[in-house]
PDB file of C-alpha atoms in Angstrom:
ATOM      1  CA  MET A   1     100.947 121.921  45.927  1.00  0.00           C
ATOM      2  CA  ALA A   2     104.222 121.668  47.799  1.00  0.00           C
ATOM      3  CA  ASP A   3     102.911 124.219  50.021  1.00  0.00           C
ATOM      4  CA  THR A   4      99.824 122.302  51.112  1.00  0.00           C
ATOM      5  CA  GLN A   5     101.954 119.301  51.546  1.00  0.00           C
ATOM      6  CA  GLU A   6     104.364 121.215  53.772  1.00  0.00           C
ATOM      7  CA  ASN A   7     101.633 122.873  56.024  1.00  0.00           C
ATOM      8  CA  GLN A   8     100.081 119.436  56.468  1.00  0.00           C
ATOM      9  CA  ILE A   9     103.531 118.004  57.673  1.00  0.00           C
ATOM     10  CA  ASP A  10     103.917 121.009  59.874  1.00  0.00           C
ATOM     11  CA  ASN A  11     100.358 120.859  61.111  1.00  0.00           C
ATOM     12  CA  LYS A  12     100.675 117.135  61.874  1.00  0.00           C
ATOM     13  CA  ALA A  13     104.166 117.731  63.935  1.00  0.00           C
ATOM     14  CA  PHE A  14     102.438 120.483  65.948  1.00  0.00           C
ATOM     15  CA  THR A  15      99.288 118.187  66.681  1.00  0.00           C
ATOM     16  CA  GLU A  16     101.553 115.539  67.842  1.00  0.00           C
ATOM     17  CA  GLU A  17     103.552 117.784  69.989  1.00  0.00           C
ATOM     18  CA  CYS A  18     100.312 119.202  71.323  1.00  0.00           C
ATOM     19  CA  HIS A  19      99.324 115.790  72.109  1.00  0.00           C
ATOM     20  CA  LYS A  20     102.478 114.755  74.080  1.00  0.00           C
ATOM     21  CA  VAL A  21     102.052 117.940  75.967  1.00  0.00           C
ATOM     22  CA  LEU A  22      98.626 117.384  76.928  1.00  0.00           C
ATOM     23  CA  MET A  23      99.243 113.821  77.942  1.00  0.00           C
ATOM     24  CA  ALA A  24     102.179 114.759  79.980  1.00  0.00           C
ATOM     25  CA  MET A  25      99.905 117.592  81.731  1.00  0.00           C
ATOM     26  CA  SER A  26      97.324 115.048  82.187  1.00  0.00           C
ATOM     27  CA  ASP A  27      99.484 112.641  83.864  1.00  0.00           C
ATOM     28  CA  ALA A  28     100.943 115.342  86.258  1.00  0.00           C
ATOM     29  CA  LEU A  29      97.236 116.446  87.097  1.00  0.00           C
ATOM     30  CA  TYR A  30      96.481 112.814  87.856  1.00  0.00           C
ATOM     31  CA  ALA A  31      99.220 112.630  90.132  1.00  0.00           C
ATOM     32  CA  ILE A  32      99.238 116.008  91.975  1.00  0.00           C
ATOM     33  CA  GLY A  33      96.023 117.742  90.811  1.00  0.00           C
ATOM     34  CA  GLY A  34      93.521 118.833  93.130  1.00  0.00           C
ATOM     35  CA  LYS A  35      93.014 121.242  95.896  1.00  0.00           C
ATOM     36  CA  TRP A  36      95.142 119.328  98.501  1.00  0.00           C
ATOM     37  CA  LYS A  37      97.831 116.891  97.403  1.00  0.00           C
ATOM     38  CA  LEU A  38     100.551 119.789  96.934  1.00  0.00           C
ATOM     39  CA  MET A  39      99.453 121.398 100.175  1.00  0.00           C
ATOM     40  CA  ILE A  40      99.954 118.117 101.960  1.00  0.00           C
ATOM     41  CA  ILE A  41     103.314 117.414 100.478  1.00  0.00           C
ATOM     42  CA  ILE A  42     104.331 120.928 101.450  1.00  0.00           C
ATOM     43  CA  ALA A  43     103.069 120.351 104.946  1.00  0.00           C
ATOM     44  CA  MET A  44     105.056 117.154 105.221  1.00  0.00           C
ATOM     45  CA  GLY A  45     108.159 118.523 103.985  1.00  0.00           C
ATOM     46  CA  ARG A  46     107.886 120.906 106.936  1.00  0.00           C
ATOM     47  CA  GLY A  47     108.143 118.259 109.358  1.00  0.00           C
ATOM     48  CA  ASN A  48     104.366 117.239 109.943  1.00  0.00           C
ATOM     49  CA  LYS A  49     104.270 113.612 109.857  1.00  0.00           C
ATOM     50  CA  ARG A  50     101.132 112.436 111.776  1.00  0.00           C
ATOM     51  CA  PHE A  51      97.723 112.584 110.426  1.00  0.00           C
ATOM     52  CA  THR A  52      96.390 115.144 112.841  1.00  0.00           C
ATOM     53  CA  GLU A  53      99.556 117.322 112.568  1.00  0.00           C
ATOM     54  CA  ILE A  54      98.768 117.265 108.648  1.00  0.00           C
ATOM     55  CA  GLN A  55      95.330 118.280 109.124  1.00  0.00           C
ATOM     56  CA  ARG A  56      95.996 121.068 111.279  1.00  0.00           C
ATOM     57  CA  GLN A  57      98.321 122.499 108.993  1.00  0.00           C
ATOM     58  CA  VAL A  58      96.461 122.054 105.814  1.00  0.00           C
ATOM     59  CA  ALA A  59      93.485 124.380 106.943  1.00  0.00           C
ATOM     60  CA  GLY A  60      89.959 123.483 105.673  1.00  0.00           C
ATOM     61  CA  ILE A  61      90.795 119.681 104.763  1.00  0.00           C
ATOM     62  CA  SER A  62      88.518 117.146 106.296  1.00  0.00           C
ATOM     63  CA  ALA A  63      89.668 113.888 107.778  1.00  0.00           C
ATOM     64  CA  ARG A  64      87.771 111.665 105.064  1.00  0.00           C
ATOM     65  CA  VAL A  65      89.669 113.867 102.188  1.00  0.00           C
ATOM     66  CA  LEU A  66      92.880 114.018 103.897  1.00  0.00           C
ATOM     67  CA  SER A  67      92.651 110.159 104.320  1.00  0.00           C
ATOM     68  CA  SER A  68      91.789 109.620 100.613  1.00  0.00           C
ATOM     69  CA  GLU A  69      94.484 111.895  99.440  1.00  0.00           C
ATOM     70  CA  LEU A  70      97.111 110.356 101.479  1.00  0.00           C
ATOM     71  CA  LYS A  71      96.209 106.908  99.906  1.00  0.00           C
ATOM     72  CA  GLU A  72      96.352 108.380  96.294  1.00  0.00           C
ATOM     73  CA  LEU A  73      99.868 110.126  97.271  1.00  0.00           C
ATOM     74  CA  GLU A  74     101.112 106.692  98.501  1.00  0.00           C
ATOM     75  CA  MET A  75      99.887 104.889  95.574  1.00  0.00           C
ATOM     76  CA  ASN A  76     101.726 107.374  93.145  1.00  0.00           C
ATOM     77  CA  GLY A  77     104.945 106.958  95.266  1.00  0.00           C
ATOM     78  CA  PHE A  78     105.168 110.291  96.933  1.00  0.00           C
ATOM     79  CA  ILE A  79     104.898 109.201 100.557  1.00  0.00           C
ATOM     80  CA  ILE A  80     104.804 105.866 102.607  1.00  0.00           C
ATOM     81  CA  LYS A  81     102.840 105.142 105.484  1.00  0.00           C
ATOM     82  CA  LYS A  82     104.606 103.715 108.619  1.00  0.00           C
ATOM     83  CA  VAL A  83     102.544 101.695 111.291  1.00  0.00           C
ATOM     84  CA  GLU A  84     104.514 101.202 114.499  1.00  0.00           C
ATOM     85  CA  ASN A  85     102.741  98.481 116.496  1.00  0.00           C
ATOM     86  CA  GLY A  86     103.006  99.197 120.221  1.00  0.00           C
ATOM     87  CA  TYR A  87     100.702 100.821 122.535  1.00  0.00           C
ATOM     88  CA  PRO A  88      99.252 103.003 121.352  1.00  0.00           C
ATOM     89  CA  VAL A  89      99.667 102.161 117.675  1.00  0.00           C
ATOM     90  CA  THR A  90     101.460 105.080 115.869  1.00  0.00           C
ATOM     91  CA  ILE A  91     101.063 106.051 112.352  1.00  0.00           C
ATOM     92  CA  GLU A  92     103.345 108.431 110.610  1.00  0.00           C
ATOM     93  CA  TYR A  93     103.666 109.554 107.055  1.00  0.00           C
ATOM     94  CA  GLU A  94     106.954 110.117 105.393  1.00  0.00           C
ATOM     95  CA  LEU A  95     107.987 111.846 102.002  1.00  0.00           C
ATOM     96  CA  LEU A  96     109.730 109.453  99.742  1.00  0.00           C
ATOM     97  CA  PRO A  97     112.614 110.920  97.493  1.00  0.00           C
ATOM     98  CA  TYR A  98     110.468 110.946  94.558  1.00  0.00           C
ATOM     99  CA  SER A  99     108.417 113.700  96.348  1.00  0.00           C
ATOM    100  CA  TYR A 100     111.313 115.980  96.132  1.00  0.00           C
ATOM    101  CA  THR A 101     111.245 116.105  92.243  1.00  0.00           C
ATOM    102  CA  LEU A 102     108.302 118.481  92.879  1.00  0.00           C
ATOM    103  CA  GLU A 103     110.426 121.251  94.336  1.00  0.00           C
ATOM    104  CA  GLU A 104     110.740 123.109  91.238  1.00  0.00           C
ATOM    105  CA  VAL A 105     106.865 122.866  90.587  1.00  0.00           C
ATOM    106  CA  VAL A 106     106.184 124.146  94.023  1.00  0.00           C
ATOM    107  CA  ALA A 107     108.623 126.959  93.910  1.00  0.00           C
ATOM    108  CA  ALA A 108     107.249 128.020  90.477  1.00  0.00           C
ATOM    109  CA  MET A 109     103.568 127.934  91.689  1.00  0.00           C
ATOM    110  CA  THR A 110     104.281 129.627  94.858  1.00  0.00           C
ATOM    111  CA  LYS A 111     106.037 132.283  92.940  1.00  0.00           C
ATOM    112  CA  TRP A 112     103.039 132.737  90.408  1.00  0.00           C
ATOM    113  CA  GLY A 113     100.401 132.564  93.403  1.00  0.00           C
ATOM    114  CA  MET A 114     102.165 135.400  95.170  1.00  0.00           C
ATOM    115  CA  GLN A 115     102.130 137.458  91.887  1.00  0.00           C
ATOM    116  CA  HIS A 116      98.714 136.635  91.225  1.00  0.00           C
ATOM    117  CA  ARG A 117      97.641 137.789  94.497  1.00  0.00           C
ATOM    118  CA  GLU A 118      99.306 141.109  94.146  1.00  0.00           C
ATOM    119  CA  LYS A 119      97.720 141.450  90.875  1.00  0.00           C
ATOM    120  CA  VAL A 120      94.199 141.000  92.088  1.00  0.00           C
ATOM    121  CA  LYS A 121      94.742 143.213  95.093  1.00  0.00           C
ATOM    122  CA  ALA A 122      96.138 145.876  92.773  1.00  0.00           C
ATOM    123  CA  GLU A 123      93.215 145.566  90.423  1.00  0.00           C
ATOM    124  CA  MET A 124      90.695 145.580  93.253  1.00  0.00           C
ATOM    125  CA  SER A 125      92.417 148.758  94.694  1.00  0.00           C
ATOM    126  CA  ALA A 126      92.193 150.456  91.429  1.00  0.00           C
ATOM    127  CA  GLU A 127      88.448 149.897  91.099  1.00  0.00           C
ATOM    128  CA  LYS A 128      87.687 151.737  94.238  1.00  0.00           C
TER     129      LYS A 128
END
């Protein structure tokens, strides 16, 4: 009987911990998930501030999708849109300090991506 109660307590703690991890991952994916957000942040971190510069660096992204992703990044506090009234009107996007909290995430994903590419290439060449 005591064993059953102990297992139920352990299972409940495990379930609560699992729920916390899943919720945190859900929040992270909401803020930076998808194909483009991190790539946009990386391109901006390399000095690309204007819409066309970002679009040129992030190969394959359409203007419509870029516009939508920039709005979401702004809404989540990663970037700010700066409009300079003049002739012509200039619009630039700037990373906010909060975006630099993603440096470890980007570094880890870059490392993993390189390892994965090498693994796939090695497996493909081994099949030939």
